[in-house]
PDB file of C-alpha atoms in Angstrom:
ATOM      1  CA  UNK A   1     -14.281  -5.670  -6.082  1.00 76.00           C
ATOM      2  CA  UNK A   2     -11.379  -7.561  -3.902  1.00 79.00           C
ATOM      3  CA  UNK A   3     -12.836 -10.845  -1.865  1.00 75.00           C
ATOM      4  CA  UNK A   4     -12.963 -10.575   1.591  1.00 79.00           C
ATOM      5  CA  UNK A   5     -11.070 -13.331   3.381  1.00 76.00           C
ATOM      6  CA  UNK A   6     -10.406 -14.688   7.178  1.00 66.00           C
ATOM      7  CA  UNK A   7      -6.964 -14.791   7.757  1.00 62.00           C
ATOM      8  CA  UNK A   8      -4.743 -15.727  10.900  1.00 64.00           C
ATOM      9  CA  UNK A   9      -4.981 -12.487  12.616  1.00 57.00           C
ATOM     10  CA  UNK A  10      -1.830 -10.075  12.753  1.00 57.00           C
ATOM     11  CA  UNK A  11      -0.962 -10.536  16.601  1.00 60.00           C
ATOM     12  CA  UNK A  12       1.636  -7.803  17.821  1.00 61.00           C
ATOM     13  CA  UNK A  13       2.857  -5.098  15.599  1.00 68.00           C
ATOM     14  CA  UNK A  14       2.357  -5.598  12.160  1.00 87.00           C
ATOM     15  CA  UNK A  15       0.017  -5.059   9.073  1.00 94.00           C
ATOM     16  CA  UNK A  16      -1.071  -6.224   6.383  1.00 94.00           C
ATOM     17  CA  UNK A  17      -0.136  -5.348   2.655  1.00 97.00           C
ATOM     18  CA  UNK A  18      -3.339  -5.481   0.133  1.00 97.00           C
ATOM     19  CA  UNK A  19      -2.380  -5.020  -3.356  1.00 97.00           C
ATOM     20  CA  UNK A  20      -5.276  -3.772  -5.361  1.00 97.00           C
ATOM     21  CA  UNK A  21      -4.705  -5.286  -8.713  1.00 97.00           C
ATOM     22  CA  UNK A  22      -1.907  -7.602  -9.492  1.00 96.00           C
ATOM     23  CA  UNK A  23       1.852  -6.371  -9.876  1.00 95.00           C
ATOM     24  CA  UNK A  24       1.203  -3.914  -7.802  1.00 97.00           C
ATOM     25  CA  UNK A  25       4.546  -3.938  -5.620  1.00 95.00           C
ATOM     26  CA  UNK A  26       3.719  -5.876  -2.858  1.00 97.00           C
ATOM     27  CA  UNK A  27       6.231  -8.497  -2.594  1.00 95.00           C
ATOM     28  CA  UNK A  28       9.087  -5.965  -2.902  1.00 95.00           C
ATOM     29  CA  UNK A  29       7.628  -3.994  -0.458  1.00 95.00           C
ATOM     30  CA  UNK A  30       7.556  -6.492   1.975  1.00 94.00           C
ATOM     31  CA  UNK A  31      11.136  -6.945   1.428  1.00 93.00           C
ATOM     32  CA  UNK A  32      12.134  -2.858   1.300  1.00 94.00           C
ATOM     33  CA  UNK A  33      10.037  -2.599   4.693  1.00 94.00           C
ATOM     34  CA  UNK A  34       9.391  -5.504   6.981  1.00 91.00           C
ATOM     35  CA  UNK A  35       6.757  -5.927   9.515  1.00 93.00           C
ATOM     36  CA  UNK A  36       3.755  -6.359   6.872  1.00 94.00           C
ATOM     37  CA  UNK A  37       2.133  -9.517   5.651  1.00 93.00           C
ATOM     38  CA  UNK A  38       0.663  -9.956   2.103  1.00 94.00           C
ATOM     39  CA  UNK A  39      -2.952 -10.448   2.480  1.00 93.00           C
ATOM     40  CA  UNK A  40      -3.368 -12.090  -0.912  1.00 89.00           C
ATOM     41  CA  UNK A  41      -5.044  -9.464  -2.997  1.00 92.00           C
ATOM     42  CA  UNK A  42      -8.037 -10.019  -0.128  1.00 93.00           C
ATOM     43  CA  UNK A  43      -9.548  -7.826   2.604  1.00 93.00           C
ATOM     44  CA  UNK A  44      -8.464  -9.884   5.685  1.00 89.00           C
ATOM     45  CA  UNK A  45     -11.327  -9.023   7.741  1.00 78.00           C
ATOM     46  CA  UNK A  46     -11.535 -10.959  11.488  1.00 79.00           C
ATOM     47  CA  UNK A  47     -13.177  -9.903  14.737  1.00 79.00           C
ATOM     48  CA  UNK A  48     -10.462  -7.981  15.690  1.00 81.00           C
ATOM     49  CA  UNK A  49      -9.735  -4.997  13.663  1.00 86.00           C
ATOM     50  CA  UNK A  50      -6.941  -6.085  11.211  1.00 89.00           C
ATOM     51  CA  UNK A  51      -4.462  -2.953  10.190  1.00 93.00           C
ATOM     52  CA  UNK A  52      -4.199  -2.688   6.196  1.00 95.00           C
ATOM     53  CA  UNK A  53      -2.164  -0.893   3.913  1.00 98.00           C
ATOM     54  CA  UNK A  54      -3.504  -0.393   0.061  1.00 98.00           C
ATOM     55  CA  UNK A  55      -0.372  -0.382  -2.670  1.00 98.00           C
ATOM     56  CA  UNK A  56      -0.822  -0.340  -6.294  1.00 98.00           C
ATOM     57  CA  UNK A  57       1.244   1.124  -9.153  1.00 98.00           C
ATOM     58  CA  UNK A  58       1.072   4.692 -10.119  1.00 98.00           C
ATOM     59  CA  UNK A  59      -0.184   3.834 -13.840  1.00 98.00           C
ATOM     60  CA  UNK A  60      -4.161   4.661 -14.749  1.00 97.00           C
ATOM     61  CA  UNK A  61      -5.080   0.395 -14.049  1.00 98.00           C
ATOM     62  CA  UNK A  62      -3.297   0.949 -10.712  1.00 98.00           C
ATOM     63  CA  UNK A  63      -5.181   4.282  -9.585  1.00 98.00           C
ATOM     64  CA  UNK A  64      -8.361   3.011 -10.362  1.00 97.00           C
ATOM     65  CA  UNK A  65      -7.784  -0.427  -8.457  1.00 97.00           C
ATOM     66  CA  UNK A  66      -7.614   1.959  -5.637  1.00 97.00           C
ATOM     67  CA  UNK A  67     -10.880   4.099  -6.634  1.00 96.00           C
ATOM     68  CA  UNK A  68     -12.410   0.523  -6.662  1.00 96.00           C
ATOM     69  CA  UNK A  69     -10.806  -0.644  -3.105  1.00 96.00           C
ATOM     70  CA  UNK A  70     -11.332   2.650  -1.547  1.00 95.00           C
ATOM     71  CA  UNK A  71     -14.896   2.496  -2.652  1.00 94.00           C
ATOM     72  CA  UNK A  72     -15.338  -0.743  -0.901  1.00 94.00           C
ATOM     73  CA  UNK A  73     -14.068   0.101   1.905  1.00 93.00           C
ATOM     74  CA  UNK A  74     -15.848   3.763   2.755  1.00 93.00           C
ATOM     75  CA  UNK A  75     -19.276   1.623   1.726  1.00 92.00           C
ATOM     76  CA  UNK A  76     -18.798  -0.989   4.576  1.00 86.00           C
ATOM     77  CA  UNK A  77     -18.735  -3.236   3.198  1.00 83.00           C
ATOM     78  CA  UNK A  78     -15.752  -4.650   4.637  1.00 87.00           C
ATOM     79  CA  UNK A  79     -15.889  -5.004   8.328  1.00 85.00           C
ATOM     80  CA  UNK A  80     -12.758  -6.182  10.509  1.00 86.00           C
ATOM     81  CA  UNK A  81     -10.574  -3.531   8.647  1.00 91.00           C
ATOM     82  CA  UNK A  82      -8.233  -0.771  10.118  1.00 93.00           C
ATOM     83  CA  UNK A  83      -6.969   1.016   6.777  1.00 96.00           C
ATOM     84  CA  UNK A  84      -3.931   2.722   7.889  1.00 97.00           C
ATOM     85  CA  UNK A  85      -3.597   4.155   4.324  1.00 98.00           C
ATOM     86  CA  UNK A  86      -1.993   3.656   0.555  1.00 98.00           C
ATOM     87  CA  UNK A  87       1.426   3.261  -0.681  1.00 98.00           C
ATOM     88  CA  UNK A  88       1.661   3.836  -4.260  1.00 98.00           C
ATOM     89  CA  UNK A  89       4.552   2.261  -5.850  1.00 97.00           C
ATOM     90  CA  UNK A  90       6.226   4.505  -9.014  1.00 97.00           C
ATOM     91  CA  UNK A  91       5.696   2.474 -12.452  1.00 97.00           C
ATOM     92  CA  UNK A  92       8.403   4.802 -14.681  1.00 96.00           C
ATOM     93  CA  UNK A  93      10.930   6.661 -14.004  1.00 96.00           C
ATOM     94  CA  UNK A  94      10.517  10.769 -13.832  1.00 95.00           C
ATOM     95  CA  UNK A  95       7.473  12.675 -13.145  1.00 95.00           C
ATOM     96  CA  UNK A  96       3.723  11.379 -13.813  1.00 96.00           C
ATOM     97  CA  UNK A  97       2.160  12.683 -16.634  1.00 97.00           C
ATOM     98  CA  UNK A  98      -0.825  15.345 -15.258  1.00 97.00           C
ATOM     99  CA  UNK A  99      -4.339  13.320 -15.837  1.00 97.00           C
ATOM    100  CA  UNK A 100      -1.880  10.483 -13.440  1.00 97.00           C
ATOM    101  CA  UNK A 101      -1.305  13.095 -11.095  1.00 97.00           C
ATOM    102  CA  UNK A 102      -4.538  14.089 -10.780  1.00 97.00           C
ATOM    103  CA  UNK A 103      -5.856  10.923 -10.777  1.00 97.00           C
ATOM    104  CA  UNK A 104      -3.312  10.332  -7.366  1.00 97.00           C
ATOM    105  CA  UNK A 105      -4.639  13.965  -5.898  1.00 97.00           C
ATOM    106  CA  UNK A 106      -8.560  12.683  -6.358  1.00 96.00           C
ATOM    107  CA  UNK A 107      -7.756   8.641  -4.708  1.00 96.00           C
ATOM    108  CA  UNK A 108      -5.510   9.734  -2.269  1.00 96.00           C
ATOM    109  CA  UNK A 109      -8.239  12.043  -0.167  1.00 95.00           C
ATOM    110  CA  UNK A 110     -10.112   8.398   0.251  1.00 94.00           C
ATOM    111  CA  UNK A 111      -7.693   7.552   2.342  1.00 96.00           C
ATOM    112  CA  UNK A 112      -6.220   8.045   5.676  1.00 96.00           C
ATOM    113  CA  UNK A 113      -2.566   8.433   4.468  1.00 97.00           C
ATOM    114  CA  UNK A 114      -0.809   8.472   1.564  1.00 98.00           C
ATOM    115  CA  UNK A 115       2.907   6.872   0.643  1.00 98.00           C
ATOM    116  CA  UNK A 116       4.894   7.187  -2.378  1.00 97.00           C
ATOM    117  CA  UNK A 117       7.818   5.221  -3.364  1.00 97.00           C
ATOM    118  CA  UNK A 118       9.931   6.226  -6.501  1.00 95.00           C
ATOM    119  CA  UNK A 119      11.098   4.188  -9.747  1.00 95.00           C
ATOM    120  CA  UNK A 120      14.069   2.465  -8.370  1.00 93.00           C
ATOM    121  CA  UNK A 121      15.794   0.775 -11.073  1.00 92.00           C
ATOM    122  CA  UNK A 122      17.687  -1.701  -9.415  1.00 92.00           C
ATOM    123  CA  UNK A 123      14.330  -3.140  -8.327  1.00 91.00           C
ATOM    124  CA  UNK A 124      13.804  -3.493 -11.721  1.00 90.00           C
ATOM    125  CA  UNK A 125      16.638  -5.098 -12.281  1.00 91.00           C
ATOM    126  CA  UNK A 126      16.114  -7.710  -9.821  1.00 90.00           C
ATOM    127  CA  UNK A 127      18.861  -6.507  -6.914  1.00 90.00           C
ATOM    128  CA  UNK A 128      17.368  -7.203  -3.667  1.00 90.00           C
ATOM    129  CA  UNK A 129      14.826  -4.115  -2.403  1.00 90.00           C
ATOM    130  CA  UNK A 130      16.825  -4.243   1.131  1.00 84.00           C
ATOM    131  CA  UNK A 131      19.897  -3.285  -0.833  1.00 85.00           C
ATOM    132  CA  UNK A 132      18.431  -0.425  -2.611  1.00 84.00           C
ATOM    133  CA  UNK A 133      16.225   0.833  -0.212  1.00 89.00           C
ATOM    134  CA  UNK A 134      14.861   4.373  -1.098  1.00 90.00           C
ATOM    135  CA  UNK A 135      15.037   7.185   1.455  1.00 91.00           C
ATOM    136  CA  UNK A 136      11.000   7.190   0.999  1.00 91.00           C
ATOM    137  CA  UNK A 137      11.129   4.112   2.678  1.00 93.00           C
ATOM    138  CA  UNK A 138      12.129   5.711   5.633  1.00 93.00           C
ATOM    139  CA  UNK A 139       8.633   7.697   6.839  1.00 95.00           C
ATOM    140  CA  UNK A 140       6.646   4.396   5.464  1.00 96.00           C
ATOM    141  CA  UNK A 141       8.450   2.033   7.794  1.00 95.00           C
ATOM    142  CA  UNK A 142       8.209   4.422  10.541  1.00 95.00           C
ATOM    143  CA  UNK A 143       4.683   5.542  10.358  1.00 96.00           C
ATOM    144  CA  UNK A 144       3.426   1.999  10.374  1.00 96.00           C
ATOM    145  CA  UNK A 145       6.027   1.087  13.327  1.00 93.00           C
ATOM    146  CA  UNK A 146       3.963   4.150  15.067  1.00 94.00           C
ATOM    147  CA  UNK A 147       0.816   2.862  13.687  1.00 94.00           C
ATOM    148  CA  UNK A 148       0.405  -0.875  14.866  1.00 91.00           C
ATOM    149  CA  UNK A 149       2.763  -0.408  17.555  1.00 85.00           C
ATOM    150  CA  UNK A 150       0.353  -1.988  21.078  1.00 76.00           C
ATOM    151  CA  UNK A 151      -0.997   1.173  23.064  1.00 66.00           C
TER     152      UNK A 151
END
């Protein structure tokens, strides 16, 4: 179960990024698409309703993570939360073995939206994610733009 915290609240567009078990791609994230915050591995529940992006790998560790967070979540448990949906972050190259992808299928309709970013192996190799920005990127950044932009 992830801790709840109080953080500074996100004032004007923005989000924040919850990774759901460690390594799970926010950092880079951050970096491929800005306008998110890292909310620590924590829920960062406040008054106002804070908007929240899961991300986790696509490995079995990662998928469950997100069985566990969305489980949380759809209990209220957490309070204060907007969960705009979950960006799951490729952990190999190629396509996900079947018992991954159907692990995805079943987490992914426990959530509002779903995201997925490919293996990018410059990432891996340490270049800067705003250099090798993925076209995936693309409909992430702009859906949360949409998302958390002030009615």
């Amino acid at each position: 179960m992830l801790p709840v915290t109080a953080p500074q609240p996100v004032t004007g567009p923005g989000w924040w990024w919850l990774g759901v078990h460690g390594g799970a791609g926010v950092t880079t994230l951050g970096q491929a698409v800005p306008g998110g915050r890292d909310a620590g591995r924590a829920w960062p529940a406040a008054e106002q309703p804070q908007p929240v992006v899961l991300v986790a790998r696509s490995d079995a560790g990662g998928l469950q993570a997100v069985q566990s967070a969305a489980q949380q979540w759809a209990s209220q448990l957490v309070t204060g939360v907007e969960l705009l949906g979950l960006v799951v972050v490729a952990d190999a190259p190629g396509r996900r073995p079947r018992v991954l992808r159907d692990l995805l299928s079943l987490v992914s309709g426990t959530v509002p939206r779903l995201w997925e970013i490919p293996w990018v192996e410059q990432w891996r190799l340490g270049e800067p994610p705003s250099a090798h920005t993925p076209k995936e990127c693309a409909p992430l950044a702009r859906d949360l733009t949409r998302l958390t932009r002030p009615a």
